[in-house]
PDB file of C-alpha atoms in Angstrom:
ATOM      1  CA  UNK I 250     155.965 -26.602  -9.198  1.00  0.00           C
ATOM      2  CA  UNK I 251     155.794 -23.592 -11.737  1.00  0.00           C
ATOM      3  CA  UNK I 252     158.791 -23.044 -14.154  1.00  0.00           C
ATOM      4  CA  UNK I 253     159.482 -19.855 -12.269  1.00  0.00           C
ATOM      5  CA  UNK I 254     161.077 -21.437  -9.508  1.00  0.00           C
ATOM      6  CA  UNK I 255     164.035 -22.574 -11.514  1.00  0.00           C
ATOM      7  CA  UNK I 256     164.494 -18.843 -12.849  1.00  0.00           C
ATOM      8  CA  UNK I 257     167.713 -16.398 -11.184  1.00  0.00           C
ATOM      9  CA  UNK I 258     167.234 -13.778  -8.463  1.00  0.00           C
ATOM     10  CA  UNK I 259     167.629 -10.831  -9.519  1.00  0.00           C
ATOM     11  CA  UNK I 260     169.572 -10.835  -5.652  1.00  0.00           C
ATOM     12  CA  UNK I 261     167.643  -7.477  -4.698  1.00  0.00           C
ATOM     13  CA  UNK I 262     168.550  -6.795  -1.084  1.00  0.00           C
ATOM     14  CA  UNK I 263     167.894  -4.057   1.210  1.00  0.00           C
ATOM     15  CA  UNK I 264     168.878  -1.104  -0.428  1.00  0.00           C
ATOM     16  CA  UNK I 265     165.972  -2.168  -3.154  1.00  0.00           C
ATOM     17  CA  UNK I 266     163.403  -2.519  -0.115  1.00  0.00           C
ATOM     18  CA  UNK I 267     163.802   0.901   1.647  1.00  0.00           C
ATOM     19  CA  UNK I 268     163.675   2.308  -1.720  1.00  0.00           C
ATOM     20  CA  UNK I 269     160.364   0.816  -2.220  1.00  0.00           C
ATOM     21  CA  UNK I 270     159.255   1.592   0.664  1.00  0.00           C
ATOM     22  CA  UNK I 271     160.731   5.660   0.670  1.00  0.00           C
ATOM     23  CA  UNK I 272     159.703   5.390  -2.734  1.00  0.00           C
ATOM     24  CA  UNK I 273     156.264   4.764  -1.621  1.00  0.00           C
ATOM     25  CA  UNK I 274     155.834   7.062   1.078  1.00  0.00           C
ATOM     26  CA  UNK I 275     157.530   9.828  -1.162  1.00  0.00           C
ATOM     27  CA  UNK I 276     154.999   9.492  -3.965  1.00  0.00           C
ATOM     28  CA  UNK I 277     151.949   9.131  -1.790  1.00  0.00           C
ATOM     29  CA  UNK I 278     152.607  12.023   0.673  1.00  0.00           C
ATOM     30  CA  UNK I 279     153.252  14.154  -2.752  1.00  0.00           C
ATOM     31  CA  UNK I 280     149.961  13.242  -4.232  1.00  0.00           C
ATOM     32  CA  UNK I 281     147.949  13.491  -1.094  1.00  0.00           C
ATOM     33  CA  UNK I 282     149.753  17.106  -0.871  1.00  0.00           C
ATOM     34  CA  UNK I 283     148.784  17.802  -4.385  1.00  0.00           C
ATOM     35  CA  UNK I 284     144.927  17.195  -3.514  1.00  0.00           C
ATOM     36  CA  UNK I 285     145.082  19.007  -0.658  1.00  0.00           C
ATOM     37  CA  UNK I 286     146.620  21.936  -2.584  1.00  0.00           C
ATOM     38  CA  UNK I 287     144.374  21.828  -5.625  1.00  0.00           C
ATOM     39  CA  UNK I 288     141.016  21.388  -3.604  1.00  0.00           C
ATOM     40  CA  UNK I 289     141.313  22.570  -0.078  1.00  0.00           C
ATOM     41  CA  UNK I 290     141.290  25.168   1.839  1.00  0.00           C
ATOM     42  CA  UNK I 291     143.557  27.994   2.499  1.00  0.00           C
ATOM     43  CA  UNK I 292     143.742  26.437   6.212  1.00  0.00           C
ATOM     44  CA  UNK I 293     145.239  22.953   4.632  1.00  0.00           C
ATOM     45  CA  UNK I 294     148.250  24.804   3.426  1.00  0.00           C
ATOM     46  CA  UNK I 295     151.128  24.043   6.537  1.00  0.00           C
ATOM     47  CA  UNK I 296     149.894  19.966   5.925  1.00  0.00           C
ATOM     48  CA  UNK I 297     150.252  20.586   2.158  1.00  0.00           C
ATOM     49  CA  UNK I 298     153.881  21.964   2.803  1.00  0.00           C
ATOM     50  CA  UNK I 299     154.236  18.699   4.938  1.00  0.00           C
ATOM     51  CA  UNK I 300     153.930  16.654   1.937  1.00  0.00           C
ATOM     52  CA  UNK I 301     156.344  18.725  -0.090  1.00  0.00           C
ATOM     53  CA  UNK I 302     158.884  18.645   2.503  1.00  0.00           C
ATOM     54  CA  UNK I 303     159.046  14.755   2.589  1.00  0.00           C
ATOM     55  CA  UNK I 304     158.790  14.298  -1.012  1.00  0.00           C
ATOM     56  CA  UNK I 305     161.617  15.586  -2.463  1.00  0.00           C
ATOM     57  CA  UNK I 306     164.180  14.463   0.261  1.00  0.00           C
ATOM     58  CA  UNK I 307     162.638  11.010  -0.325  1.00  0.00           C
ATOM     59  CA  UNK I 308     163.316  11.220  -4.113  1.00  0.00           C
ATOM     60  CA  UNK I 309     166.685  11.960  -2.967  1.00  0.00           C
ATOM     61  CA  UNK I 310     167.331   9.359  -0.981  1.00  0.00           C
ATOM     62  CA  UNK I 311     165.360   6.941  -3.535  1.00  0.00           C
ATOM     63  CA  UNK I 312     167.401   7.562  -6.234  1.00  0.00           C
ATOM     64  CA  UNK I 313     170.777   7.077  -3.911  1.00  0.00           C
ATOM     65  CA  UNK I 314     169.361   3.795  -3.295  1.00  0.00           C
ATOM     66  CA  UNK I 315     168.711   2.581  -6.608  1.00  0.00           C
ATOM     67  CA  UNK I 316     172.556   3.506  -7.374  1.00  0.00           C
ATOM     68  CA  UNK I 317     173.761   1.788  -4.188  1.00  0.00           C
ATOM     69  CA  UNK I 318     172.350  -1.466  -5.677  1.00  0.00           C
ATOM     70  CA  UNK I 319     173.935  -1.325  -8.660  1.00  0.00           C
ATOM     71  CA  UNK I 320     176.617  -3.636  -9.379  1.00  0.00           C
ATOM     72  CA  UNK I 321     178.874  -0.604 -11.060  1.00  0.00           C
ATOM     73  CA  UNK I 322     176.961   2.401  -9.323  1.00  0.00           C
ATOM     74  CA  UNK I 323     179.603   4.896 -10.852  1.00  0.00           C
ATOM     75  CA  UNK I 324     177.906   4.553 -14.601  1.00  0.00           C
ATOM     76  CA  UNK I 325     173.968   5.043 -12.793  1.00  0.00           C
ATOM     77  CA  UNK I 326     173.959   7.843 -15.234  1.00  0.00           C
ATOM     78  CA  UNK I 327     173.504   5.104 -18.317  1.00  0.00           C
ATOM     79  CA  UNK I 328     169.816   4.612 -17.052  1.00  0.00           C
ATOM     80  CA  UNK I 329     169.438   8.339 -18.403  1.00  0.00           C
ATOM     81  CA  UNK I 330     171.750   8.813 -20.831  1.00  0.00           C
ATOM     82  CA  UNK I 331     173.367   6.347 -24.049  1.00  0.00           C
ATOM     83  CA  UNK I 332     176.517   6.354 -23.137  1.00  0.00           C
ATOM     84  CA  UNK I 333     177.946   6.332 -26.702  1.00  0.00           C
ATOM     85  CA  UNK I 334     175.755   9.239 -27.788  1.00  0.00           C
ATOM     86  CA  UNK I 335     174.879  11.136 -24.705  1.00  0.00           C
ATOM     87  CA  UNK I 336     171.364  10.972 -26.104  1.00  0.00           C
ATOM     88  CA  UNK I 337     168.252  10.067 -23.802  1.00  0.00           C
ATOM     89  CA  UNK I 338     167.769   6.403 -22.969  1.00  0.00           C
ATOM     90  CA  UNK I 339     164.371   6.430 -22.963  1.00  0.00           C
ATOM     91  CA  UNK I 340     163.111   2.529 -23.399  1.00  0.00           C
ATOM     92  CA  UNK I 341     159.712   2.233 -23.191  1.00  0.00           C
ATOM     93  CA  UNK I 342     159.627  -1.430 -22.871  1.00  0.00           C
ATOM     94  CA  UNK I 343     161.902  -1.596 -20.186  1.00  0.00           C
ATOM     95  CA  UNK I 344     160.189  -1.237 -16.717  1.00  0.00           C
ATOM     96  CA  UNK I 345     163.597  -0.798 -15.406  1.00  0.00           C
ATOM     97  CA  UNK I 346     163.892   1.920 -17.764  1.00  0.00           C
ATOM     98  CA  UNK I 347     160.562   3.708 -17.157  1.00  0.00           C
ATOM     99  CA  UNK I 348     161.001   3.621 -13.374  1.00  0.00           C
ATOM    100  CA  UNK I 349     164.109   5.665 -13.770  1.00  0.00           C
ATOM    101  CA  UNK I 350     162.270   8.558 -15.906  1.00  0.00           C
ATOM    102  CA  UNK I 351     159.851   8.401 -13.629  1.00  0.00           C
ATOM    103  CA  UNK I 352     162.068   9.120 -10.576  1.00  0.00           C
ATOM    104  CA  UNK I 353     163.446  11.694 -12.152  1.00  0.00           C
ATOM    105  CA  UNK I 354     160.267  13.282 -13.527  1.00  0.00           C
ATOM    106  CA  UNK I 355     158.898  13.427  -9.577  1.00  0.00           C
ATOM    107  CA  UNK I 356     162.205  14.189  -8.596  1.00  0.00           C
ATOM    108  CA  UNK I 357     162.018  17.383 -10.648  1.00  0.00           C
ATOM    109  CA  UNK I 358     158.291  18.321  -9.622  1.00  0.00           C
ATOM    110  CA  UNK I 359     158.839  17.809  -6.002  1.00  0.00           C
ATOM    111  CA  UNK I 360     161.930  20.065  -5.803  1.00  0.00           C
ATOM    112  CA  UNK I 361     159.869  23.012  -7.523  1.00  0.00           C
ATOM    113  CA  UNK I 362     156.938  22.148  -4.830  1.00  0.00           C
ATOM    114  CA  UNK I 363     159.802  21.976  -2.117  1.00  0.00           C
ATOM    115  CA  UNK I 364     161.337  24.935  -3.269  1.00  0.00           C
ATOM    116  CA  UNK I 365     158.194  26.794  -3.621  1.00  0.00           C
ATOM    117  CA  UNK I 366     156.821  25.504   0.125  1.00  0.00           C
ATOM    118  CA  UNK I 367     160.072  27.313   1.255  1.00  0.00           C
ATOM    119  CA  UNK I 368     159.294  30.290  -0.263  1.00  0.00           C
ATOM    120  CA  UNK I 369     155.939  30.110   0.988  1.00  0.00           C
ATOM    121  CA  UNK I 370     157.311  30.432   4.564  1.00  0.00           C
ATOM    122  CA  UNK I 371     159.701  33.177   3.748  1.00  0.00           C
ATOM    123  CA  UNK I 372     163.085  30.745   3.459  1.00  0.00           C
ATOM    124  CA  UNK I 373     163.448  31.590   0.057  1.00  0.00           C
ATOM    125  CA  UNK I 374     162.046  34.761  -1.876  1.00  0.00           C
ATOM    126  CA  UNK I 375     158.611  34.898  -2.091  1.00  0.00           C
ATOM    127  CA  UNK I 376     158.681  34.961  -5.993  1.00  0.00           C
ATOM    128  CA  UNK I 377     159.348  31.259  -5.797  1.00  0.00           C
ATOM    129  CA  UNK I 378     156.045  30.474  -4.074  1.00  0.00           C
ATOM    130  CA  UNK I 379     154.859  30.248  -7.490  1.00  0.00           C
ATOM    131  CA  UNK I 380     155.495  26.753  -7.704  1.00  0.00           C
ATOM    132  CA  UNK I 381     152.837  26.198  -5.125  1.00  0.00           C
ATOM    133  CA  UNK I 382     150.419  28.658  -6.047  1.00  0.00           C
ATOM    134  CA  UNK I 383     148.618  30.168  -8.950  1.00  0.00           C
ATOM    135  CA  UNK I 384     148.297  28.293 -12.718  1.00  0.00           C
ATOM    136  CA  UNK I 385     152.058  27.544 -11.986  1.00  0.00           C
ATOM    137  CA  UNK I 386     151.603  26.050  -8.613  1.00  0.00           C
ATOM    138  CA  UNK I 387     148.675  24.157 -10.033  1.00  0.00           C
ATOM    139  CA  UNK I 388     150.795  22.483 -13.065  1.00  0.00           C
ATOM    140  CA  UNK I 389     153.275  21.442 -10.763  1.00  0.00           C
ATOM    141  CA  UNK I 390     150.713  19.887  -8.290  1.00  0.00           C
ATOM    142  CA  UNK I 391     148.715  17.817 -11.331  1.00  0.00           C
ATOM    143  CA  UNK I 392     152.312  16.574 -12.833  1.00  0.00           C
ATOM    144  CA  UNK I 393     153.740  15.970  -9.525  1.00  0.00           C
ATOM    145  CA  UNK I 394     150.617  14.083  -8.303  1.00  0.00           C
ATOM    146  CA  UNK I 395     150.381  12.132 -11.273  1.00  0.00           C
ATOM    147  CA  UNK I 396     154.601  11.360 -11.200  1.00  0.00           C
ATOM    148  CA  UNK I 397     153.588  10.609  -7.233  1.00  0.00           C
ATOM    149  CA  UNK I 398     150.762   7.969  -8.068  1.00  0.00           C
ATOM    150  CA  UNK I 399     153.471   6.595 -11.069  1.00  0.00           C
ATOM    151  CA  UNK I 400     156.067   6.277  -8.295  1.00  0.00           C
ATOM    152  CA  UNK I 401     154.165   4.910  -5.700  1.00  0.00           C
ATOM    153  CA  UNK I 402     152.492   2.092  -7.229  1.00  0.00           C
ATOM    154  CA  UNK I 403     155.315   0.996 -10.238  1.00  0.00           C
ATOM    155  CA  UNK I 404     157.422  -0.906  -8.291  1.00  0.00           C
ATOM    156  CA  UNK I 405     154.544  -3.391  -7.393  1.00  0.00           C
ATOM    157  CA  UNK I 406     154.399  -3.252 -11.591  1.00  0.00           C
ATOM    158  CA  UNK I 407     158.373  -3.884 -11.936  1.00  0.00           C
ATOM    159  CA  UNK I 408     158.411  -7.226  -9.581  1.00  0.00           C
ATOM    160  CA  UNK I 409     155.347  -8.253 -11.747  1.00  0.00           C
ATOM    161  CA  UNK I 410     157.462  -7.954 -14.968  1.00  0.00           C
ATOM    162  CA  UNK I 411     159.923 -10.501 -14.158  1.00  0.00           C
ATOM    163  CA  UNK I 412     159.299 -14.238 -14.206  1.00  0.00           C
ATOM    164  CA  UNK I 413     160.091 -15.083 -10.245  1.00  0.00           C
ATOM    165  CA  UNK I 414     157.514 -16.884  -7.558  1.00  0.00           C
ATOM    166  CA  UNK I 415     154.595 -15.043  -6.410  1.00  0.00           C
ATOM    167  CA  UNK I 416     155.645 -11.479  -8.390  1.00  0.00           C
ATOM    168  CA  UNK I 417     154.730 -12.830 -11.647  1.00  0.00           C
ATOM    169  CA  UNK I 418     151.994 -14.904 -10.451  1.00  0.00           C
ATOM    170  CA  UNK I 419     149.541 -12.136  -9.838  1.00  0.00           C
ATOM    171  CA  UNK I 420     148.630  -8.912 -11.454  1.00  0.00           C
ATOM    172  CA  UNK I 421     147.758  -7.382  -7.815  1.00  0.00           C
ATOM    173  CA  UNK I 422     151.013  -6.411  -6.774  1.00  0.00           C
ATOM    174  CA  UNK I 423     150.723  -2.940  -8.634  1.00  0.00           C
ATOM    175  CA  UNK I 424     148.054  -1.831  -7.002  1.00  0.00           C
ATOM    176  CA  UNK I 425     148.900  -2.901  -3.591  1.00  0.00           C
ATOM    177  CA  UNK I 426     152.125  -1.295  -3.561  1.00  0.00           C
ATOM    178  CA  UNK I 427     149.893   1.693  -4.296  1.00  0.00           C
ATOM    179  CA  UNK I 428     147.336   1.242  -2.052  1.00  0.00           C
ATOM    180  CA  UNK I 429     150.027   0.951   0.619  1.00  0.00           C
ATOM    181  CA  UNK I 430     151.768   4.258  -0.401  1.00  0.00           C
ATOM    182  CA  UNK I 431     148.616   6.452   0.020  1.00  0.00           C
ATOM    183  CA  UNK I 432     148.388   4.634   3.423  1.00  0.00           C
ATOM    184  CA  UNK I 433     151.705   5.205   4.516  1.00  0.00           C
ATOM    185  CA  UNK I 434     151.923   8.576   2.973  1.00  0.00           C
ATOM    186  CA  UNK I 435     149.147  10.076   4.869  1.00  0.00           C
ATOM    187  CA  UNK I 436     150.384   7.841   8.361  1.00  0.00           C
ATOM    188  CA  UNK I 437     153.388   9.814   8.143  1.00  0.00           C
ATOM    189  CA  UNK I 438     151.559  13.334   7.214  1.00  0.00           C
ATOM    190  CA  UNK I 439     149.604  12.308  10.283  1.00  0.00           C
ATOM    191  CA  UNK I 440     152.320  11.297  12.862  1.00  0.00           C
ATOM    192  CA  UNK I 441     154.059  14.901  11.650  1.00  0.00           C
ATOM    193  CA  UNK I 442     151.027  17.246  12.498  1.00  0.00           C
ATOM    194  CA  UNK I 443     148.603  15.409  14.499  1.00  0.00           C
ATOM    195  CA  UNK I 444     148.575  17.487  17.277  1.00  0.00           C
ATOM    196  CA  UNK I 445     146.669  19.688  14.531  1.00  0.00           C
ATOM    197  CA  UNK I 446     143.444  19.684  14.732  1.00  0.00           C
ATOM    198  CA  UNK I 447     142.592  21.319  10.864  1.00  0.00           C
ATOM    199  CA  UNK I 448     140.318  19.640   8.778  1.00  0.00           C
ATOM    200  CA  UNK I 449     143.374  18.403   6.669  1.00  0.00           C
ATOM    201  CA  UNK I 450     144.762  16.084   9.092  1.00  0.00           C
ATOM    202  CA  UNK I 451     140.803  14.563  10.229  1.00  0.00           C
ATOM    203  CA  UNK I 452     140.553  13.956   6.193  1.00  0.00           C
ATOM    204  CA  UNK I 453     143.934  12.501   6.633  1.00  0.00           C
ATOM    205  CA  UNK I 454     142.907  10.134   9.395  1.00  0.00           C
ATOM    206  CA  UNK I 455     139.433   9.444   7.634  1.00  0.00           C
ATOM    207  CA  UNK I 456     141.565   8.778   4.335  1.00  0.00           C
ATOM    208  CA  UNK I 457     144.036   6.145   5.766  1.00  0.00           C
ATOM    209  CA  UNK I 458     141.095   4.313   7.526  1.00  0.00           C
ATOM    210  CA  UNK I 459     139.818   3.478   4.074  1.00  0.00           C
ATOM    211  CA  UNK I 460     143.098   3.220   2.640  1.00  0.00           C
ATOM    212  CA  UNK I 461     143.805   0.529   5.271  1.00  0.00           C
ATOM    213  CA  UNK I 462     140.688  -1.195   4.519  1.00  0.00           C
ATOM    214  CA  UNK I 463     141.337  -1.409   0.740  1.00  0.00           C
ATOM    215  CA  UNK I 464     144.520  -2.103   1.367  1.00  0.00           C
ATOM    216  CA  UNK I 465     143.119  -5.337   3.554  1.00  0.00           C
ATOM    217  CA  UNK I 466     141.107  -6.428   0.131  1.00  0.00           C
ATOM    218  CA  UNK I 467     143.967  -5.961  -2.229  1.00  0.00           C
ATOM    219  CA  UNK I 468     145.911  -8.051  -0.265  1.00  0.00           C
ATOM    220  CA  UNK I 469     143.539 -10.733   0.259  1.00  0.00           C
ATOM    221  CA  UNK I 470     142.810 -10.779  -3.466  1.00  0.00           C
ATOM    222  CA  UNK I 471     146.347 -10.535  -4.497  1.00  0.00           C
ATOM    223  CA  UNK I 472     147.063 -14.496  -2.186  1.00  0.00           C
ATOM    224  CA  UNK I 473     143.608 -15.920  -3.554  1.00  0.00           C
ATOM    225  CA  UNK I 474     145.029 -15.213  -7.125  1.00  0.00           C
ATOM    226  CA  UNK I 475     148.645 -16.764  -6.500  1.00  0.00           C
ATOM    227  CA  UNK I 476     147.414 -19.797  -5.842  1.00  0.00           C
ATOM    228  CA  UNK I 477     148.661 -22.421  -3.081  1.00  0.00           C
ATOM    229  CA  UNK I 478     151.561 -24.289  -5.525  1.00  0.00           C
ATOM    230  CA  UNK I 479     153.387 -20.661  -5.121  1.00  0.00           C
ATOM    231  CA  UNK I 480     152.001 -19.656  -2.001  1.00  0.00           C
ATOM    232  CA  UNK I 481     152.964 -23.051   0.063  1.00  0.00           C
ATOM    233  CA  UNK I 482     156.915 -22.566  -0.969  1.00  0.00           C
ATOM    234  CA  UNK I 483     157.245 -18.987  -0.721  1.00  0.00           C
ATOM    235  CA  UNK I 484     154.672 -17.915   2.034  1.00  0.00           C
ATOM    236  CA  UNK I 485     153.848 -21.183   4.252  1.00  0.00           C
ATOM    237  CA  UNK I 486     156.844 -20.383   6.372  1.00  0.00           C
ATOM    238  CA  UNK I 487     158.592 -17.501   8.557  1.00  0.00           C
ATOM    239  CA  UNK I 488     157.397 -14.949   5.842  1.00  0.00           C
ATOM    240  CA  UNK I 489     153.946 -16.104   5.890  1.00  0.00           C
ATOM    241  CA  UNK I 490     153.924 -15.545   9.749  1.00  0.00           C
ATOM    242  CA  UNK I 491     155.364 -12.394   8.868  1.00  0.00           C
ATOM    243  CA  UNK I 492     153.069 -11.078   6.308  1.00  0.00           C
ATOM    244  CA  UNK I 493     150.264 -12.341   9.433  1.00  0.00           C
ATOM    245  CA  UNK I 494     151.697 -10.719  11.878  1.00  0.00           C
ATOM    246  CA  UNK I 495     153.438  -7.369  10.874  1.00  0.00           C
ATOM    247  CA  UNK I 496     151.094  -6.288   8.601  1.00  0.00           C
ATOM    248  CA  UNK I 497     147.915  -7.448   8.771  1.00  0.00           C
ATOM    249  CA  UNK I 498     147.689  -7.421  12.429  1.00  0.00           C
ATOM    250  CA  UNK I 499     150.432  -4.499  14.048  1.00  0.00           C
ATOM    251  CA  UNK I 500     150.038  -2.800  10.191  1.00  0.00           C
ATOM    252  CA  UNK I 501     146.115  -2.864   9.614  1.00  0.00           C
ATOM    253  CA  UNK I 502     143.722  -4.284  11.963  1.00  0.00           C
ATOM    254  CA  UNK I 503     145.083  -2.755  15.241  1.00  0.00           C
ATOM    255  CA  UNK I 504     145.802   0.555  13.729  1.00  0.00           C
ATOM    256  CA  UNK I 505     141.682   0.447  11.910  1.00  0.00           C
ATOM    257  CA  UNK I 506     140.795  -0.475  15.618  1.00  0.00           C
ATOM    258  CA  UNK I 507     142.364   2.741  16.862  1.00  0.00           C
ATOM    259  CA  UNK I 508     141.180   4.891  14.566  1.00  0.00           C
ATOM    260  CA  UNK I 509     137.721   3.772  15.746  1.00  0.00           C
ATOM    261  CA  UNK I 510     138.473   3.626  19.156  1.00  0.00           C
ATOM    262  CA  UNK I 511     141.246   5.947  20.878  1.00  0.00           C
ATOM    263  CA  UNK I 512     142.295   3.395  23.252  1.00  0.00           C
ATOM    264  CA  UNK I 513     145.647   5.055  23.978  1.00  0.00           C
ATOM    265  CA  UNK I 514     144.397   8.587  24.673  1.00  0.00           C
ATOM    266  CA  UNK I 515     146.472  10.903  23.400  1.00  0.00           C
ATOM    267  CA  UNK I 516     148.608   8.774  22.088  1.00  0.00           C
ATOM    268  CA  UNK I 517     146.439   7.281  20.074  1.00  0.00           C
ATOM    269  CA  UNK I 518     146.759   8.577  16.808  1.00  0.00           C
ATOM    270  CA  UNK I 519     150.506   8.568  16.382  1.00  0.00           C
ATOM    271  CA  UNK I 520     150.426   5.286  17.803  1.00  0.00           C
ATOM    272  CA  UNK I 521     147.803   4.328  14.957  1.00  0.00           C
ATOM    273  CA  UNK I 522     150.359   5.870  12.503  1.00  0.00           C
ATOM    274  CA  UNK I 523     153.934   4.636  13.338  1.00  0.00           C
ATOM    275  CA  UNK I 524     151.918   0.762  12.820  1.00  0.00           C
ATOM    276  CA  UNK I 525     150.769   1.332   9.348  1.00  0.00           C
ATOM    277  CA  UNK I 526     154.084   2.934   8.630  1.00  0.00           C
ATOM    278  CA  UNK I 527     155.797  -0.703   9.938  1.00  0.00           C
ATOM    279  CA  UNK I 528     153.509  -2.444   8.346  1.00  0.00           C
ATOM    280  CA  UNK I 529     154.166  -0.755   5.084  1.00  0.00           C
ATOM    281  CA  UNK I 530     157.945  -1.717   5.526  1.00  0.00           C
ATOM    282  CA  UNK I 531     157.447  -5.569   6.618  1.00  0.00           C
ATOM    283  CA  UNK I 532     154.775  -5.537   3.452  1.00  0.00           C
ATOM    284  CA  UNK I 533     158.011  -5.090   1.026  1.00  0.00           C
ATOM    285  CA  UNK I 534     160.730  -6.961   3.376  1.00  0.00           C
ATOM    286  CA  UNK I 535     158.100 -10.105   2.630  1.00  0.00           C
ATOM    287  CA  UNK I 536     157.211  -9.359  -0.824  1.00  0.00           C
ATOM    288  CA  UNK I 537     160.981  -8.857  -2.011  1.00  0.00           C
ATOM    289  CA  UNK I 538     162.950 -11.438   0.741  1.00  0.00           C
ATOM    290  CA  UNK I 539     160.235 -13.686   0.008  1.00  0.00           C
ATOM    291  CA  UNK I 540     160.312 -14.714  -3.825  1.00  0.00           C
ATOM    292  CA  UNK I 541     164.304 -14.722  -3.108  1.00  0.00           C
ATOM    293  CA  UNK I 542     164.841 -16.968  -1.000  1.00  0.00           C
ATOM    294  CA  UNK I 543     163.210 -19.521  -3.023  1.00  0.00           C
TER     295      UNK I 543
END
């Protein structure tokens, strides 16, 4: 059995999952807002604003999260600052570390793009729409985007940083955490304008096919590199049935089979989307509850 078995939890509990997976969502729905901003259409604008609106309340909420875990939540502020010097605390080699600058780096792009979707619609003055629009709007959307893809796919990175069962036995994790933000970013764009019928939300729908697909791959790839001495203590059990069942069945397969065939009618395609956006969820209750109950 691999040293790592005999290592400490970290004891990360639920507050750490629905951060990954708001996290997630957050960051993907920003980027895929970001693209649709710097390279569509006028028309793609309202599913554009869609993105903005979830991103920054999820960065919110995120951020709450990471405090409620905390052991002393009332000194959160020492991720950011040295306490002794009020200077930055900026450690590069700390993943920990990193994560929190980047949270706070797409926190502070998606409440200009929030802000300036809100102006867009007349909420706010229209001066503000600048965030969204012009060379302005289009800094905002690259640095945002990029802060999005950081967010979105680093917490895969952070559980591969520490020496526990199956997170630091693969280098996959990263990526599929990523992979599975696009998806369920764009699911919940989807199940939030799909009685649209723009050419955003069909390159939405196109998009989270492949996502899905890829998503399918990673996964595969990331078990076949564990290897079975992890896999048979961690995921030859309840969570392996789990992993099965909620999301590569209800979380991939059915929702690819009804994007190809609208089985439910009209109900189809929110249908299609509340799945991936379960699956996405039971992907990091296994991941996390997995590795710690061992």
């Amino acid at each position: 059995m691999p040293d790592s078995f005999f290592t400490h939890s970290p004891e990360w509990r639920w507050w750490i999952v629905f951060y990954f997976f708001i996290g997630g969502i957050s960051g993907g729905a920003f980027a895929l807002a970001a693209l649709l901003r710097l390279f569509g259409q006028p028309g793609d604008r309202p599913v554009s604003r869609l993105g903005y609106y979830i991103a920054f309340p999820g960065s919110l909420i995120s951020g709450l999260l990471l405090i409620l875990d905390l052991k002393r939540p009332e000194r959160f502020w020492h991720m950011l600052i040295q306490s002794e010097t009020f200077r930055p605390a900026f450690k590069w080699w700390s993943p920990i570390s990193v994560g929190s600058w980047g949270l706070l780096a797409f926190g502070f792009f998606s409440f200009l793009a929030f802000v300036g979707a809100l102006a867009e619609v007349g909420i706010l003055p229209r001066g503000l729409s600048a965030f969204v629009t012009g060379t302005l709007g289009a800094i905002v959307n690259v640095l945002g985007g990029l802060s999005g893809f950081f967010l979105a796919g680093y917490t895969g990175v952070l559980l591969s940083t520490t020496n526990r069962p199956l997170w630091s036995d693969t280098v996959w994790l990263g990526l599929l955490f990523l992979v599975s933000g696009f998806s369920t970013g764009a699911a919940l764009l989807i199940l939030l304008s799909w009685r649209s019928d723009s050419p955003a939300v069909r390159w939405l729908k196109e998009l989270d096919s492949w996502t899905l697909i890829l998503e399918l791959v990673v996964l595969i790839v990331l078990l076949a590199s564990v290897g079975t001495a992890v896999l048979r203590p961690v995921l030859f059990n309840a969570w392996g049935v789990l992993l099965l069942v909620g999301v590569v069945l209800v979380g991939i397969l059915v929702p690819l089979l009804l994007h190809f065939r609208p089985l439910l009618g009209r109900l189809t395609v929110p249908s299609a989307a509340v799945l991936v956006l379960v699956g996405g969820f039971i992907l990091r209750v296994v991941m996390l509850l997995s590795s710690e109950a061992v």
